[in-house]
């Protein structure tokens, strides 16, 4: 499995696990924001809050190409308001769409971060945030 596919699956599993056993779009939105906050906390010592904001805003812009309803109009400098708007937008969608959009936003951020600091450092920093994937043989047995 290519590396970004592994990250995408780890992020998707993280969102679905944090959303609970019978998730609705609101639980998925909460899980996406919670995962983002944990991600930002892990990355801040390396690239700073300003770097995080730039990468997050770029990630949001790129994610909005596939999910135009996620577009947030206005000033993105108020990070709390931005996250609240993203959460509201995700919560207003069907659960599967909210999972896909939240996952895409986090994967896009991860891709941009890898291009900036490298895959090895991203794995070390974000590994504790994501739900680990089962080894290949165990995944196949679970299917």
GROMACS .gro file of C-alpha atoms in nm:
model
  143
    1UNK     CA    1   0.000   0.000   0.000
    2UNK     CA    2   0.153   0.338  -0.097
    3UNK     CA    3   0.245   0.567   0.191
    4UNK     CA    4  -0.032   0.827   0.148
    5UNK     CA    5  -0.288   0.546   0.130
    6UNK     CA    6  -0.158   0.421   0.465
    7UNK     CA    7  -0.190   0.770   0.613
    8UNK     CA    8  -0.537   0.814   0.465
    9UNK     CA    9  -0.649   0.485   0.620
   10UNK     CA   10  -0.493   0.570   0.958
   11UNK     CA   11  -0.665   0.909   0.957
   12UNK     CA   12  -1.000   0.757   0.852
   13UNK     CA   13  -0.974   0.496   1.130
   14UNK     CA   14  -0.887   0.770   1.379
   15UNK     CA   15  -1.192   0.975   1.283
   16UNK     CA   16  -1.430   0.681   1.291
   17UNK     CA   17  -1.295   0.551   1.623
   18UNK     CA   18  -1.314   0.894   1.787
   19UNK     CA   19  -1.666   0.944   1.649
   20UNK     CA   20  -1.790   0.642   1.844
   21UNK     CA   21  -1.985   0.323   1.777
   22UNK     CA   22  -2.288   0.478   1.606
   23UNK     CA   23  -2.155   0.806   1.474
   24UNK     CA   24  -2.363   1.081   1.326
   25UNK     CA   25  -2.224   1.379   1.134
   26UNK     CA   26  -2.196   1.584   1.454
   27UNK     CA   27  -1.979   1.316   1.618
   28UNK     CA   28  -1.764   1.298   1.305
   29UNK     CA   29  -1.728   1.677   1.303
   30UNK     CA   30  -1.622   1.671   1.668
   31UNK     CA   31  -1.374   1.390   1.595
   32UNK     CA   32  -1.227   1.582   1.300
   33UNK     CA   33  -1.176   1.898   1.506
   34UNK     CA   34  -1.036   1.700   1.800
   35UNK     CA   35  -0.794   1.519   1.570
   36UNK     CA   36  -0.694   1.849   1.414
   37UNK     CA   37  -0.626   2.003   1.757
   38UNK     CA   38  -0.409   1.706   1.857
   39UNK     CA   39  -0.227   1.731   1.523
   40UNK     CA   40  -0.163   2.103   1.567
   41UNK     CA   41  -0.034   2.050   1.921
   42UNK     CA   42   0.216   1.791   1.798
   43UNK     CA   43   0.337   2.004   1.506
   44UNK     CA   44   0.352   2.347   1.674
   45UNK     CA   45   0.696   2.300   1.833
   46UNK     CA   46   0.842   2.224   1.489
   47UNK     CA   47   0.681   2.476   1.252
   48UNK     CA   48   0.515   2.720   1.491
   49UNK     CA   49   0.157   2.840   1.507
   50UNK     CA   50   0.205   3.064   1.203
   51UNK     CA   51   0.330   2.772   0.997
   52UNK     CA   52   0.039   2.559   1.109
   53UNK     CA   53  -0.209   2.831   1.015
   54UNK     CA   54  -0.060   2.871   0.667
   55UNK     CA   55  -0.061   2.496   0.599
   56UNK     CA   56  -0.409   2.453   0.743
   57UNK     CA   57  -0.554   2.736   0.535
   58UNK     CA   58  -0.390   2.593   0.223
   59UNK     CA   59  -0.523   2.247   0.311
   60UNK     CA   60  -0.872   2.388   0.356
   61UNK     CA   61  -0.850   2.570   0.022
   62UNK     CA   62  -0.743   2.249  -0.157
   63UNK     CA   63  -1.007   2.041   0.021
   64UNK     CA   64  -1.276   2.287  -0.090
   65UNK     CA   65  -1.206   2.190  -0.451
   66UNK     CA   66  -1.362   1.849  -0.381
   67UNK     CA   67  -1.603   1.974  -0.113
   68UNK     CA   68  -1.708   2.329  -0.212
   69UNK     CA   69  -1.966   2.340   0.068
   70UNK     CA   70  -1.673   2.346   0.313
   71UNK     CA   71  -1.567   2.691   0.190
   72UNK     CA   72  -1.547   2.937   0.479
   73UNK     CA   73  -1.595   3.300   0.382
   74UNK     CA   74  -1.419   3.567   0.581
   75UNK     CA   75  -1.108   3.612   0.786
   76UNK     CA   76  -0.923   3.288   0.860
   77UNK     CA   77  -0.698   3.450   1.121
   78UNK     CA   78  -0.950   3.380   1.398
   79UNK     CA   79  -0.861   3.013   1.431
   80UNK     CA   80  -1.133   2.932   1.688
   81UNK     CA   81  -1.406   3.077   1.467
   82UNK     CA   82  -1.264   2.897   1.164
   83UNK     CA   83  -1.269   2.561   1.345
   84UNK     CA   84  -1.623   2.627   1.471
   85UNK     CA   85  -1.736   2.700   1.114
   86UNK     CA   86  -1.567   2.388   0.978
   87UNK     CA   87  -1.728   2.181   1.253
   88UNK     CA   88  -2.072   2.327   1.171
   89UNK     CA   89  -2.024   2.261   0.799
   90UNK     CA   90  -1.920   1.899   0.862
   91UNK     CA   91  -2.204   1.843   1.109
   92UNK     CA   92  -2.459   1.961   0.853
   93UNK     CA   93  -2.374   1.681   0.606
   94UNK     CA   94  -2.447   1.311   0.585
   95UNK     CA   95  -2.216   1.108   0.807
   96UNK     CA   96  -2.025   0.941   0.521
   97UNK     CA   97  -1.966   1.274   0.349
   98UNK     CA   98  -1.851   1.433   0.675
   99UNK     CA   99  -1.602   1.148   0.725
  100UNK     CA  100  -1.470   1.185   0.371
  101UNK     CA  101  -1.437   1.564   0.393
  102UNK     CA  102  -1.274   1.557   0.737
  103UNK     CA  103  -1.038   1.283   0.625
  104UNK     CA  104  -0.950   1.473   0.306
  105UNK     CA  105  -0.872   1.789   0.502
  106UNK     CA  106  -0.639   1.604   0.741
  107UNK     CA  107  -0.474   1.402   0.462
  108UNK     CA  108  -0.416   1.718   0.258
  109UNK     CA  109  -0.256   1.883   0.560
  110UNK     CA  110  -0.038   1.575   0.609
  111UNK     CA  111   0.073   1.581   0.244
  112UNK     CA  112   0.169   1.947   0.268
  113UNK     CA  113   0.347   1.888   0.597
  114UNK     CA  114   0.546   1.599   0.449
  115UNK     CA  115   0.657   1.824   0.164
  116UNK     CA  116   0.781   2.074   0.423
  117UNK     CA  117   0.948   1.865   0.696
  118UNK     CA  118   0.973   1.515   0.550
  119UNK     CA  119   0.789   1.190   0.594
  120UNK     CA  120   1.004   1.051   0.874
  121UNK     CA  121   0.947   1.349   1.103
  122UNK     CA  122   0.575   1.357   1.023
  123UNK     CA  123   0.547   0.989   1.118
  124UNK     CA  124   0.723   1.050   1.449
  125UNK     CA  125   0.515   1.356   1.531
  126UNK     CA  126   0.173   1.238   1.418
  127UNK     CA  127   0.200   0.866   1.489
  128UNK     CA  128   0.069   0.921   1.845
  129UNK     CA  129  -0.231   1.114   1.709
  130UNK     CA  130  -0.352   0.848   1.465
  131UNK     CA  131  -0.506   0.510   1.540
  132UNK     CA  132  -0.240   0.264   1.423
  133UNK     CA  133  -0.319   0.031   1.137
  134UNK     CA  134  -0.307  -0.340   1.193
  135UNK     CA  135  -0.016  -0.520   1.026
  136UNK     CA  136  -0.105  -0.642   0.674
  137UNK     CA  137  -0.174  -1.003   0.769
  138UNK     CA  138  -0.401  -0.903   1.058
  139UNK     CA  139  -0.591  -0.657   0.838
  140UNK     CA  140  -0.659  -0.928   0.581
  141UNK     CA  141  -0.783  -1.167   0.851
  142UNK     CA  142  -1.019  -0.902   0.990
  143UNK     CA  143  -1.178  -0.838   0.646
   0.00000   0.00000   0.00000
